Amino acid sequence: EPPDTPKDFSCETQDMKRVTCTWTKGETYLYGQNSPRYTLSKTSSQKMALCKESCSKQCSCSWDIGQQRIWNVTLTVKNPLGEKTATDVFDVKHRMYPTAPLWIWEDSTDTEITLHWNYEKNGIELFWQTEVLRPDGEVELHNSSDVDSRHKRVTVRGLQPYTEYRARVRCGAAKHFWRWSEWSQTLAIRTKEGTPSGKLDMWREITPVLGGRNLTLFWKKTPTFQANGKIISYEVTWEKLEDGSKPENISFSSVYNSTRIFIDNNSYRIRIMAKNNVNFSLPSVLIISGASDNSRKILFCSFLGTEELKEGQVNGTDDGILISWEPRSIYDSYIIDWCNFPRLQPCDLQWQRFGPNTSSAVISSAAFVPGVRYKFRIYGSVANKASLLERKIGYLRELPPWLDPIVTKVDLTYNSVTLFWDSYLTNESEPGFVRGYHVYVSPIQGNCNLKGSKKHILSDDSELCKYTIENPKEKRFTVEHLMPNTKYKIVVKAFTGGGETPIVNFIYIDTPYNSNMLYFVFLLVIVPTLVAAVCHWKMKWVKECCCPVVPSPNKSKVLSFKEYKIDSEKVLKINDCIPDVLAMDSNDEVQKL
């Protein structure tokens, strides 16, 4: 193919002494001696070539400009099938592409960085752009004008003390801007240390001992605290509020975040400050109230775990454990503390502060695991003095109980069974709050269908009758409507918010015969059978008494009733009777009748 017009053709200078033109080569599918040839020349005198090139994809051509400032150049591309041209007219001062600053260095204070570099003058006024990369990834650009000297510098202010920044510089023509230079090398710069800003967050745990109290202090950095350097130590000071005695203090290495001191039963003011190589931070203050007789009693009860303050139950969520409390207007903040590892000592006490308008919070910790009971204490704070308000206990997620209730007694009747079990131990080691019990019953043969129960299907598709007891303090239950003389399997399971363990071990019972039914059978079967046997044995006598061949009034038992008597004589009324046989006993009897 014939060549295309050269693309991206432009010219520029970096030092006002030499111009470089660049362009992109087009594809002609001709190679070797037939490949395209490029010629760059003045438009007014094309016979005099500035340069000739046979180049790869990206092409360039440079020449010395001397004193000439305005240029009109033509680029010609030719192959055996044709030729094309491109023209560029420019003022050299308008095509300034500066070189990158070299030999850059810096100095700093706690809040400022000053960058220095040297740059050869080329007769063009430049302006400079400084890029500062903060630790959080934010980029700041600072522009500054040129100064008439070989030594250049720029100062960036408003930085954080003892913080590492990355900075670099580039430049461009102040007038008739063409393009930026390349960036200089990047410098990693750390500002100098400054006085710590903000306060530490301090908390305490009080343990009564003989003659006073052990006060364990904990501290941590708050989001608003800035060390502004390397913390080298912490200083704790405590003083009595009543008698104005001389304060005591102790200093700790920066590797510590807690300490224990002994104080008597007076009120104390506790202060803690962080120190770096420059100065101390502002003090964080706690007021420890005096231990009066009543408060010492309450404190000691708290230490023994017998304080009258009731523990409310709280629930876990996907994000943590939800804690809520009743707000009081007298407090300016609330504190919740807990142990990350309640079964260990030390338990890794943690705490979190909340504003006065907060009445609930989700407490989360990477240490929280399912099946572990966590205790939370909620304090109200005013003027740096904290008071215990509420206690809460809860789980991130409840698990089924470790053990089943132990059945201690079984009372059987022909149609019911009463189960008795010991009180279930609901101690801190339990993996959930026991909410109640399930009683499962099923005959050994056949399915269960007892009144008042629900069906429960096991993994092997067998069917049980299920009863639910929602009172965890209940210790007995009666299953009714059983069949007499039947074998049943039965089990009692405790359940929590996490469910219950799989059903494995059953108790097997046999219901007795129904004695009332036996008595009824005796009346219906045995007695009539005995009567029939006696009648059969005395058949002749029974026949003579009840069914004689010829009835005799005097012998008839039937005629012994009153209505068949006249005076002392038995009377057989034959008004409606048609006799089959008439027999005469004797003439005397006939005369009487």
C-alpha positions as a printed Julia matrix, in Angstrom:
593×3 Matrix{Float64}:
    0.0     0.0     0.0
    1.12    3.6    -0.37
    2.08    5.28    2.92
   -0.45    7.07    5.15
    0.03   10.62    6.38
    2.36   10.44    9.43
    0.36   10.33   12.66
    0.99   12.22   15.94
    3.57   14.46   14.27
    4.86   17.18   16.68
    8.08   18.94   17.65
    9.42   20.18   21.03
   12.58   21.2    22.87
   13.97   20.55   26.32
   16.85   23.01   26.41
   16.1    25.69   23.77
   19.12   24.41   21.8
   17.86   21.35   20.03
   14.43   20.4    18.65
   13.11   16.85   18.46
   10.17   15.88   16.26
    8.33   12.59   16.77
    5.67   10.65   14.84
    4.13    7.18   14.57
    4.96    4.93   11.61
    2.1     3.59    9.49
    1.86    0.08    8.0
    2.45   -0.31    4.22
    3.26   -4.05    4.06
    6.45   -3.23    2.14
    9.83   -4.2     3.56
   13.56   -4.01    2.86
   14.47   -1.6     0.09
   10.76   -0.88   -0.48
   10.02    0.15    3.12
    8.93    3.79    3.64
   11.6     6.53    3.88
   11.05    9.64    6.02
   12.59   13.04    5.28
   12.26   16.07    7.56
   13.02   19.47    6.0
   12.15   23.1     6.14
    8.97   23.73    4.26
   10.56   26.63    2.42
   13.58   24.58    1.35
   12.64   20.92    1.04
   15.73   20.09   -0.93
   17.78   20.7     2.22
   16.86   17.86    4.59
   17.17   18.35    8.33
   17.34   14.57    8.77
   16.41   11.33    7.05
   15.0     8.32    8.92
   14.03    4.73    8.27
   12.5     3.87   11.63
   10.48    1.36   13.59
    6.99    2.04   14.93
    7.88    5.18   16.97
   10.08    7.6    15.0
   12.01   10.76   15.92
   14.34   13.28   14.37
   16.46   15.98   16.1
   18.5    18.98   14.95
   20.18   22.06   16.38
   18.01   25.15   16.1
   20.71   27.83   16.45
   19.12   31.28   16.8
   15.97   30.52   14.84
   12.79   30.52   16.96
    9.96   30.09   14.43
   10.03   26.9    12.43
    7.89   25.51    9.6
    8.88   21.92    8.91
    7.57   19.26    6.58
    7.78   15.51    7.1
    7.68   13.48    3.87
    7.13    9.71    3.81
    7.72    7.87    0.5
    7.69    4.29   -0.82
    7.48    2.91   -4.43
    3.68    3.23   -4.37
    3.47    6.9    -3.35
    4.24    9.57   -0.79
    2.49   11.7     1.88
    3.51   14.78    3.88
    2.74   16.36    7.27
    3.57   19.93    8.34
    4.21   21.52   11.76
    4.64   25.26   12.36
    5.77   26.28   15.84
    7.58   28.79   18.04
   10.27   26.99   19.98
    9.36   28.91   23.18
    5.87   27.47   22.9
    7.12   23.88   22.71
    9.08   23.68   25.96
    9.23   20.17   27.44
   11.51   20.63   30.51
   13.83   17.95   31.82
   13.05   16.39   35.22
   14.6    18.04   38.31
   17.8    16.32   39.43
   19.75   16.14   42.71
   16.71   16.58   44.97
   17.06   16.58   48.79
   14.97   17.64   51.8
   14.83   18.9    55.37
   11.85   18.91   57.76
   10.32   20.01   61.06
    7.45   18.32   62.9
    4.82   19.87   60.57
    6.76   21.0    57.44
    8.83   19.51   54.63
   11.14   21.58   52.42
   12.35   20.07   49.14
   15.54   21.39   47.48
   16.95   20.79   44.0
   19.25   22.37   41.42
   18.11   23.21   37.88
   20.08   24.7    34.97
   18.64   27.97   33.65
   17.47   27.79   30.06
   15.91   31.22   29.58
   12.34   29.96   30.04
   10.32   30.83   33.16
    9.06   27.63   34.81
    6.59   26.79   37.55
    6.84   23.78   39.82
    4.4    21.19   41.08
    5.12   19.13   44.2
    3.22   15.89   44.87
    2.96   14.72   48.49
    1.63   11.23   49.19
    0.17   10.8    52.7
    0.2     7.48   54.61
   -3.53    7.01   54.0
   -2.98    7.14   50.21
   -4.31   10.7    49.78
   -2.32   12.77   47.26
   -1.74   16.52   47.67
   -0.44   18.78   44.86
    1.31   22.06   45.7
    2.15   24.58   42.95
    4.91   27.19   43.26
    6.45   29.79   40.96
   10.03   29.95   39.73
   12.79   31.77   41.59
   15.64   33.41   39.74
   18.42   31.16   40.94
   19.92   27.82   40.16
   18.92   26.51   43.61
   15.18   25.77   43.84
   13.05   24.84   46.83
    9.43   24.44   47.91
    7.94   24.12   51.43
    4.87   21.97   52.23
    3.14   22.88   55.51
    0.35   21.46   57.7
    1.77   17.95   58.01
    1.51   15.52   60.91
    4.49   15.07   63.24
    6.52   11.87   63.06
    4.75   10.72   59.9
    6.29    9.33   56.74
    5.45   11.06   53.47
    6.6    10.5    49.9
    7.3    13.55   47.71
    8.46   14.34   44.17
    8.66   17.4    41.89
    8.06   18.25   38.22
    7.96   21.49   36.22
    6.41   23.13   33.16
    6.68   26.39   31.24
    4.99   29.22   33.11
    4.05   30.91   29.83
    2.76   29.01   26.79
    2.55   25.74   28.76
    3.21   22.76   26.51
    3.6    19.73   28.8
    4.94   18.65   32.19
    8.43   17.35   32.66
    8.94   13.85   34.0
    8.76   13.46   37.79
   11.92   13.69   39.83
   13.02   10.79   41.95
   10.65   10.08   44.89
   11.89   10.91   48.4
   10.61    9.12   51.54
   10.54   11.76   54.3
    9.56   11.42   57.97
    8.62   14.6    59.83
   10.21   15.18   63.21
    8.55   14.36   66.55
    6.14   16.76   68.25
    4.29   16.99   71.56
    1.65   14.22   71.88
   -1.87   15.49   71.2
   -5.04   14.25   72.85
   -5.38   12.07   75.93
   -5.07    8.4    76.72
   -8.22    6.42   77.51
   -7.85    5.09   81.09
   -9.99    2.6    83.02
   -9.74    0.77   86.33
  -10.69   -2.35   88.28
  -10.97   -2.18   92.07
  -10.35   -5.17   94.35
  -10.86   -4.82   98.14
   -8.03   -6.11  100.31
   -7.13   -5.85  103.98
   -6.6    -2.19  104.87
   -7.56   -0.73  101.5
   -7.94   -1.56   97.83
   -5.85   -2.85   94.96
   -6.4    -0.54   92.0
   -5.55   -2.01   88.59
   -5.23    0.69   85.93
   -5.52    0.07   82.2
   -4.91    2.5    79.37
   -5.02    2.61   75.59
   -4.76    5.12   72.79
   -7.98    6.77   71.66
   -8.79    7.63   68.02
   -8.14   11.3    68.88
   -4.8    10.59   70.55
   -1.72   11.23   68.43
    1.64   10.11   69.76
    3.42   12.5    67.33
    6.56   10.51   67.91
    7.75    7.34   69.58
    6.19    6.87   73.03
    8.99    6.02   75.43
    7.11    5.86   78.75
    3.86    6.38   80.66
    3.65    8.27   83.95
    0.93    7.49   86.52
    0.23    9.92   89.39
   -2.22    9.47   92.27
   -3.15   11.78   95.15
   -5.7    11.88   97.95
   -8.53   14.34   97.54
   -9.25   14.9   101.24
   -6.01   15.92  102.95
   -4.06   17.33  100.0
   -1.07   15.08  100.64
    1.87   14.99   98.25
    1.12   13.09   95.03
    2.84    9.81   94.31
    3.92    8.82   90.83
    5.53    5.99   88.95
    6.83    5.67   85.38
    6.49    2.65   83.08
    8.05    1.6    79.84
    5.99    2.02   76.69
    5.58   -1.77   76.39
    3.1    -1.77   79.32
   -0.58   -0.88   79.18
   -1.61   -1.65   82.78
   -0.34   -1.44   86.35
   -1.54   -2.15   89.89
   -1.2     0.19   92.84
   -2.44    0.0    96.42
   -4.64    2.77   97.82
   -6.42    3.12  101.16
  -10.15    3.76  101.58
   -9.95    7.52  100.85
  -10.92    9.2    97.6
   -8.17    9.54   95.0
   -7.46   11.4    91.77
   -5.55    9.29   89.24
   -3.68   10.81   86.27
   -1.8     9.22   83.39
    0.31   10.86   80.68
    2.22    9.52   77.67
    5.75   10.81   76.99
    7.78   10.91   73.79
   11.18   12.47   73.12
    9.64   15.96   73.02
    7.09   16.26   75.83
    4.18   14.76   77.83
    0.61   14.43   76.56
   -2.32   16.01   78.36
   -3.3    14.01   81.47
   -6.21   11.6    81.51
   -8.03   11.72   84.88
  -10.1     9.26   86.94
  -11.7     9.92   90.33
  -11.84    6.91   92.67
  -14.52    7.4    95.34
  -13.77    6.67   98.97
  -14.8     3.27  100.33
  -17.3     4.02  103.15
  -18.56    1.2   105.34
  -21.58    0.68  103.09
  -19.65    0.99   99.85
  -16.97   -1.36  101.17
  -19.68   -3.9   101.88
  -21.11   -3.52   98.36
  -17.63   -3.66   96.84
  -16.78   -6.8    98.79
  -20.03   -8.4    97.69
  -19.17   -7.49   94.13
  -15.77   -9.08   94.59
  -17.4   -12.28   95.81
  -19.97  -12.2    93.03
  -22.9   -11.75   95.44
  -23.85   -8.17   94.75
  -27.58   -7.54   94.78
  -27.48   -5.9    91.35
  -29.33   -8.34   89.07
  -27.79   -9.63   85.86
  -29.86   -9.12   82.73
  -29.52  -11.47   79.78
  -28.41  -10.09   76.41
  -28.37  -11.64   72.96
  -25.74  -12.05   70.29
  -26.11  -10.7    66.75
  -24.21  -11.18   63.5
  -22.0    -8.22   64.44
  -21.46   -8.83   68.16
  -23.42   -8.77   71.44
  -26.19   -6.22   71.78
  -26.11   -4.33   75.11
  -28.83   -1.88   76.13
  -29.32    0.07   79.33
  -31.58    2.64   80.91
  -30.11    6.11   80.29
  -29.77    8.61   83.15
  -29.62   12.32   82.49
  -27.04   13.0    85.22
  -24.18   11.26   83.38
  -22.02   12.78   80.68
  -20.83    9.4    79.33
  -21.22    5.64   79.77
  -18.58    2.91   79.98
  -19.07   -0.8    79.28
  -16.33   -3.2    80.36
  -15.94   -6.96   79.86
  -13.33   -9.72   79.73
  -12.25  -11.07   76.35
  -11.26  -14.37   78.02
  -13.54  -14.79   81.08
  -12.2   -18.27   81.9
   -8.58  -17.1    82.15
   -6.62  -14.93   84.56
   -5.78  -12.25   83.66
   -8.92  -12.1    81.58
   -7.88   -9.29   79.2
  -10.22   -6.57   80.49
  -11.61   -4.34   77.74
  -13.82   -1.26   77.84
  -15.62    1.1    75.51
  -16.98    4.61   76.08
  -20.25    6.05   74.79
  -21.84    9.48   74.7
  -24.63   10.7    77.02
  -27.37   10.17   74.41
  -26.54    6.51   73.85
  -28.6     3.73   75.44
  -27.52    0.68   73.43
  -24.44   -0.61   71.66
  -23.19   -3.69   69.83
  -19.99   -4.9    71.51
  -17.74   -6.79   69.12
  -14.37   -8.42   69.61
  -12.25  -10.82   67.6
  -11.88  -12.81   70.84
  -15.64  -13.55   71.13
  -16.46  -17.19   70.39
  -19.76  -19.14   70.49
  -20.63  -21.04   73.67
  -18.73  -18.74   76.07
  -20.63  -16.61   78.59
  -19.46  -12.99   78.73
  -20.2   -10.58   81.57
  -20.71   -6.89   80.93
  -20.78   -4.04   83.44
  -22.35   -0.7    82.53
  -21.11    2.42   84.33
  -22.31    6.0    84.26
  -19.61    8.66   84.43
  -19.81   12.3    85.48
  -16.84   14.57   86.21
  -14.42   11.62   85.73
  -16.19    9.6    88.46
  -17.83    6.3    87.41
  -20.73    4.45   89.09
  -21.9     0.91   88.36
  -25.43    0.95   86.92
  -26.23   -2.47   85.45
  -24.83   -5.94   84.82
  -25.47   -8.06   81.75
  -24.53  -11.58   80.71
  -24.78  -13.09   77.27
  -23.3   -15.15   74.46
  -22.15  -14.32   70.97
  -24.1   -17.47   70.02
  -25.56  -20.08   72.36
  -24.69  -23.75   71.95
  -26.62  -26.84   73.16
  -26.08  -27.9    76.83
  -23.13  -30.14   77.62
  -25.22  -32.6    79.72
  -28.78  -33.86   79.99
  -30.78  -33.73   83.25
  -30.28  -36.82   85.45
  -33.63  -38.61   86.03
  -33.64  -39.7    89.67
  -37.11  -41.23   90.04
  -39.82  -42.74   87.84
  -43.43  -43.25   89.04
  -45.57  -45.54   86.87
  -49.29  -46.18   86.58
  -51.06  -48.23   83.94
  -51.63  -45.06   81.78
  -49.0   -42.5    82.92
  -45.39  -42.0    83.97
  -44.01  -39.22   86.19
  -40.33  -38.32   85.82
  -38.28  -36.54   88.48
  -34.82  -35.02   87.84
  -32.27  -32.98   89.75
  -32.02  -29.21   89.36
  -29.97  -28.39   86.29
  -26.72  -26.61   87.13
  -26.71  -23.31   85.23
  -23.16  -22.15   86.01
  -20.86  -19.93   83.96
  -19.35  -22.86   82.09
  -22.66  -23.66   80.39
  -22.6   -22.93   76.63
  -26.02  -21.24   76.74
  -28.95  -20.18   78.93
  -31.14  -23.21   79.77
  -34.61  -22.18   78.56
  -36.47  -25.36   79.58
  -36.78  -29.08   78.83
  -38.1   -31.42   76.18
  -39.56  -34.82   77.11
  -39.6   -37.4    74.3
  -41.76  -40.57   74.49
  -42.42  -43.41   72.08
  -43.64  -47.02   72.32
  -41.04  -49.59   71.35
  -43.35  -50.89   68.66
  -45.39  -48.56   66.49
  -45.63  -44.78   66.29
  -46.5   -42.41   69.08
  -49.75  -40.44   69.09
  -50.29  -39.1    72.6
  -52.75  -36.34   73.37
  -51.1   -32.96   74.05
  -47.8   -33.84   72.36
  -46.15  -32.86   69.08
  -44.54  -35.16   66.59
  -40.75  -35.23   66.42
  -38.94  -37.09   63.63
  -35.44  -38.41   64.23
  -32.72  -38.73   61.61
  -33.58  -42.42   61.12
  -37.21  -41.39   60.38
  -38.49  -42.85   63.64
  -41.25  -40.89   65.32
  -41.4   -39.56   68.91
  -43.94  -37.65   70.94
  -42.49  -34.36   72.18
  -43.51  -32.31   75.21
  -42.01  -28.86   75.92
  -41.44  -27.48   79.44
  -40.58  -23.77   79.25
  -39.72  -23.37   82.94
  -36.01  -24.15   83.54
  -36.71  -24.51   87.28
  -39.19  -27.36   86.76
  -38.01  -30.75   88.11
  -40.88  -33.12   87.27
  -43.25  -33.97   84.46
  -46.08  -36.44   83.94
  -46.77  -38.09   80.59
  -50.41  -39.24   80.4
  -52.59  -41.28   78.05
  -50.2   -44.24   77.88
  -51.36  -47.75   77.05
  -51.32  -50.4    79.82
  -48.96  -53.32   79.57
  -46.82  -51.52   76.93
  -43.08  -50.9    76.71
  -42.01  -47.29   76.13
  -38.72  -45.42   75.68
  -38.43  -41.96   77.19
  -35.76  -39.23   77.57
  -35.5   -35.75   79.09
  -33.38  -33.12   77.27
  -32.45  -29.59   78.38
  -32.43  -26.96   75.63
  -30.86  -23.52   75.25
  -31.09  -20.79   72.64
  -28.66  -22.97   70.67
  -30.93  -26.03   70.75
  -30.19  -29.4    72.33
  -27.79  -32.26   71.87
  -28.79  -35.27   69.69
  -31.09  -37.84   71.27
  -29.07  -40.96   72.05
  -29.79  -42.55   75.45
  -33.35  -43.53   76.42
  -34.94  -44.79   79.62
  -37.11  -47.89   79.03
  -40.32  -48.43   81.03
  -43.14  -51.02   81.09
  -46.62  -49.83   82.05
  -48.49  -52.3    84.35
  -51.87  -53.96   83.72
  -55.03  -51.96   84.45
  -56.43  -53.39   87.79
  -59.82  -51.75   87.17
  -60.03  -53.53   83.88
  -59.24  -56.85   85.55
  -62.03  -56.29   88.07
  -64.42  -55.44   85.26
  -63.38  -58.58   83.39
  -63.91  -60.58   86.62
  -67.46  -59.26   86.92
  -68.33  -59.83   83.3
  -66.69  -63.21   82.79
  -65.7   -65.01   85.96
  -68.93  -64.47   87.97
  -71.31  -65.54   85.2
  -69.1   -68.54   84.53
  -69.27  -69.58   88.2
  -73.02  -69.16   88.24
  -73.37  -71.25   85.1
  -71.18  -73.97   86.59
  -73.24  -74.11   89.78
  -76.45  -74.19   87.81
  -75.14  -77.01   85.71
  -74.08  -78.91   88.8
  -77.54  -78.51   90.48
  -79.52  -78.75   87.3
  -82.24  -81.03   88.7
  -82.75  -78.92   91.78
  -82.82  -75.7    89.74
  -85.3   -77.28   87.35
  -87.58  -78.41   90.17
  -87.41  -74.96   91.77
  -87.77  -72.8    88.74
  -89.36  -74.9    86.01
  -91.38  -77.85   87.45
  -93.31  -80.02   84.98
  -96.49  -79.41   86.97
  -96.4   -76.11   88.85
  -97.24  -76.36   92.5
  -98.21  -73.14   94.21
  -96.73  -74.25   97.47
  -93.42  -75.2    95.93
  -93.05  -72.27   93.57
  -90.41  -69.72   94.6
  -91.93  -67.24   92.21
  -95.14  -67.16   94.24
  -93.29  -66.07   97.35
  -93.72  -62.38   96.46
  -96.37  -60.44   98.36
  -98.62  -59.83   95.42
  -99.02  -63.6    95.05
 -100.25  -64.09   98.6
 -103.63  -63.91  100.26
 -103.19  -64.06  104.0
 -100.62  -66.82  104.44
 -101.63  -68.77  101.36
  -99.87  -68.63   98.05
 -102.1   -67.83   95.17
 -101.51  -68.53   91.52
 -103.74  -66.37   89.39
 -104.78  -68.25   86.34
 -107.14  -65.7    84.83
 -105.19  -65.39   81.58
 -103.59  -68.76   81.74
 -104.65  -71.54   79.41
 -103.35  -74.71   81.07
 -101.87  -77.49   78.99
 -102.51  -80.18   81.61
 -105.03  -80.28   84.47
 -104.18  -82.56   87.36
 -106.23  -83.17   90.48
 -104.14  -83.65   93.62
 -106.94  -84.77   95.95
 -110.57  -84.23   96.63
 -109.81  -82.31   99.78
 -107.78  -79.78   97.88
 -110.48  -79.45   95.26
 -113.04  -78.69   97.87
 -110.88  -75.99   99.33
 -110.23  -74.34   96.03
